[in-house]
Amino acid sequence: MRNQNITEFVFLGLWDNKQIELLFFFLFLLCYMAVLMGNSTILLTIACSHLIQQPMYYFLCHLSLMDLCYTSTVIPRLIRDLAAVRKNISYNNCMTQLFTAHLLAAVEIFILVSMAFDRYVAIVKPLHYMVIMNRQRCNMLIIMAWVVGFWHSIALLLIILNLPFCGPNQIDHYLCDVKPLLKLVCKDIHVVNILMIANSGMVVVVVFLVLVASYILILYNLRTPSSAGRRKALSTCSSHVMVVVLFFVPCIYIYVLPAGSENKDKEVSVFYTVIAPMLNPLIYTLRNMEMKIAMRKVWSQMAYLKLKQLR
């Protein structure tokens, strides 16, 4: 079991310069507000409209919920630490953040897989789409995402809990993640590095390759001169591809390389902890006419009900 000498960790953060940290305090605060507003808007729009009946938007609703939850496990503490003199976190809170962040990120990854599967069926097997992507199967895919995410994160947590931390207790990062924690372990971590890469790195690579292959097949089936429906399908798939690239490429960079490597982990991780969740609502709404129409209807109805209550 773990060495009892370490009761808390201290984050070194993103920068050493306090002026830069204060500048990014306001920047990340704005980013977090954008994440909350954008994903909440998508969540409410889909949940309060007919779009919730469509599998693609059903998955998008869950994706927005994951973005809200995931960023809320990381960004508030990052913002607080940017303004704090000492960026400390207790051992138990660190382990909680590690487990929660990996759980939610894994669920989000498999929701993206479900969305790719949905688009593949809609384009390659359109006549069987409603039979294959019925609500029962959609619910099963969401449940599977949570089950796989739980086993992934609990496996990582059990590995970390059984490692001895003898000091120093400074984490060269802004969140509790596997790689920066492994650098503080006072024993040989060669085997643990292999387990970490197998658990996180190779899984992310395999899932990314599966997603790329699915979108290549979709593009292959859209190769004929396109009708309006095919143009809509191509636009939807291009939005999905942008989200996948924003999320997976930084993850692959971080989790494929072993702990101890001289790389830019904490800087690159900003892309999938802050930037991707902030841009996802823009990507899915600006390129989607159905979402725009639904948003106008839902928010105009809400404004009308509010006005009626005031009268």
PDB file of N, CA, C and O in Angstrom, residues 296-311:
ATOM      1  N   ARG A 296     -33.851  28.314 -31.707  1.00  0.00           N
ATOM      2  CA  ARG A 296     -34.744  29.471 -31.837  1.00  0.00           C
ATOM      3  C   ARG A 296     -36.123  29.150 -31.284  1.00  0.00           C
ATOM      4  O   ARG A 296     -36.733  29.965 -30.583  1.00  0.00           O
ATOM      5  N   LYS A 297     -36.647  27.943 -31.589  1.00  0.00           N
ATOM      6  CA  LYS A 297     -37.979  27.555 -31.120  1.00  0.00           C
ATOM      7  C   LYS A 297     -38.018  27.426 -29.603  1.00  0.00           C
ATOM      8  O   LYS A 297     -38.907  27.970 -28.941  1.00  0.00           O
ATOM      9  N   VAL A 298     -37.029  26.704 -29.051  1.00  0.00           N
ATOM     10  CA  VAL A 298     -37.015  26.450 -27.599  1.00  0.00           C
ATOM     11  C   VAL A 298     -36.859  27.737 -26.828  1.00  0.00           C
ATOM     12  O   VAL A 298     -37.605  28.013 -25.868  1.00  0.00           O
ATOM     13  N   TRP A 299     -35.904  28.578 -27.232  1.00  0.00           N
ATOM     14  CA  TRP A 299     -35.647  29.800 -26.470  1.00  0.00           C
ATOM     15  C   TRP A 299     -36.742  30.848 -26.663  1.00  0.00           C
ATOM     16  O   TRP A 299     -37.029  31.627 -25.750  1.00  0.00           O
ATOM     17  N   SER A 300     -37.393  30.840 -27.833  1.00  0.00           N
ATOM     18  CA  SER A 300     -38.529  31.756 -28.020  1.00  0.00           C
ATOM     19  C   SER A 300     -39.718  31.303 -27.178  1.00  0.00           C
ATOM     20  O   SER A 300     -40.439  32.139 -26.612  1.00  0.00           O
ATOM     21  N   GLN A 301     -39.925  29.980 -27.061  1.00  0.00           N
ATOM     22  CA  GLN A 301     -40.991  29.461 -26.213  1.00  0.00           C
ATOM     23  C   GLN A 301     -40.735  29.786 -24.748  1.00  0.00           C
ATOM     24  O   GLN A 301     -41.649  30.177 -24.009  1.00  0.00           O
ATOM     25  N   MET A 302     -39.483  29.638 -24.318  1.00  0.00           N
ATOM     26  CA  MET A 302     -39.128  29.936 -22.937  1.00  0.00           C
ATOM     27  C   MET A 302     -39.305  31.430 -22.641  1.00  0.00           C
ATOM     28  O   MET A 302     -39.789  31.811 -21.568  1.00  0.00           O
ATOM     29  N   ALA A 303     -38.936  32.281 -23.606  1.00  0.00           N
ATOM     30  CA  ALA A 303     -39.093  33.727 -23.436  1.00  0.00           C
ATOM     31  C   ALA A 303     -40.574  34.104 -23.362  1.00  0.00           C
ATOM     32  O   ALA A 303     -40.969  34.953 -22.553  1.00  0.00           O
ATOM     33  N   TYR A 304     -41.395  33.423 -24.187  1.00  0.00           N
ATOM     34  CA  TYR A 304     -42.836  33.691 -24.191  1.00  0.00           C
ATOM     35  C   TYR A 304     -43.458  33.296 -22.851  1.00  0.00           C
ATOM     36  O   TYR A 304     -44.267  34.047 -22.280  1.00  0.00           O
ATOM     37  N   LEU A 305     -43.073  32.112 -22.330  1.00  0.00           N
ATOM     38  CA  LEU A 305     -43.594  31.653 -21.030  1.00  0.00           C
ATOM     39  C   LEU A 305     -43.153  32.573 -19.886  1.00  0.00           C
ATOM     40  O   LEU A 305     -43.934  32.861 -18.980  1.00  0.00           O
ATOM     41  N   LYS A 306     -41.928  33.047 -19.979  1.00  0.00           N
ATOM     42  CA  LYS A 306     -41.425  33.963 -18.961  1.00  0.00           C
ATOM     43  C   LYS A 306     -42.200  35.280 -18.988  1.00  0.00           C
ATOM     44  O   LYS A 306     -42.568  35.830 -17.939  1.00  0.00           O
ATOM     45  N   LEU A 307     -42.445  35.795 -20.194  1.00  0.00           N
ATOM     46  CA  LEU A 307     -43.200  37.032 -20.355  1.00  0.00           C
ATOM     47  C   LEU A 307     -44.635  36.872 -19.862  1.00  0.00           C
ATOM     48  O   LEU A 307     -45.197  37.759 -19.239  1.00  0.00           O
ATOM     49  N   LYS A 308     -45.196  35.684 -20.115  1.00  0.00           N
ATOM     50  CA  LYS A 308     -46.573  35.406 -19.704  1.00  0.00           C
ATOM     51  C   LYS A 308     -46.676  35.362 -18.178  1.00  0.00           C
ATOM     52  O   LYS A 308     -47.663  35.842 -17.599  1.00  0.00           O
ATOM     53  N   GLN A 309     -45.630  34.816 -17.523  1.00  0.00           N
ATOM     54  CA  GLN A 309     -45.614  34.753 -16.064  1.00  0.00           C
ATOM     55  C   GLN A 309     -45.520  36.159 -15.456  1.00  0.00           C
ATOM     56  O   GLN A 309     -46.138  36.452 -14.435  1.00  0.00           O
ATOM     57  N   LEU A 310     -44.725  37.025 -16.088  1.00  0.00           N
ATOM     58  CA  LEU A 310     -44.548  38.393 -15.594  1.00  0.00           C
ATOM     59  C   LEU A 310     -45.848  39.189 -15.682  1.00  0.00           C
ATOM     60  O   LEU A 310     -46.109  40.083 -14.862  1.00  0.00           O
ATOM     61  N   ARG A 311     -46.636  38.881 -16.698  1.00  0.00           N
ATOM     62  CA  ARG A 311     -47.921  39.583 -16.860  1.00  0.00           C
ATOM     63  C   ARG A 311     -48.948  39.070 -15.833  1.00  0.00           C
ATOM     64  O   ARG A 311     -49.845  39.761 -15.459  1.00  0.00           O
TER      65      ARG A 311
END
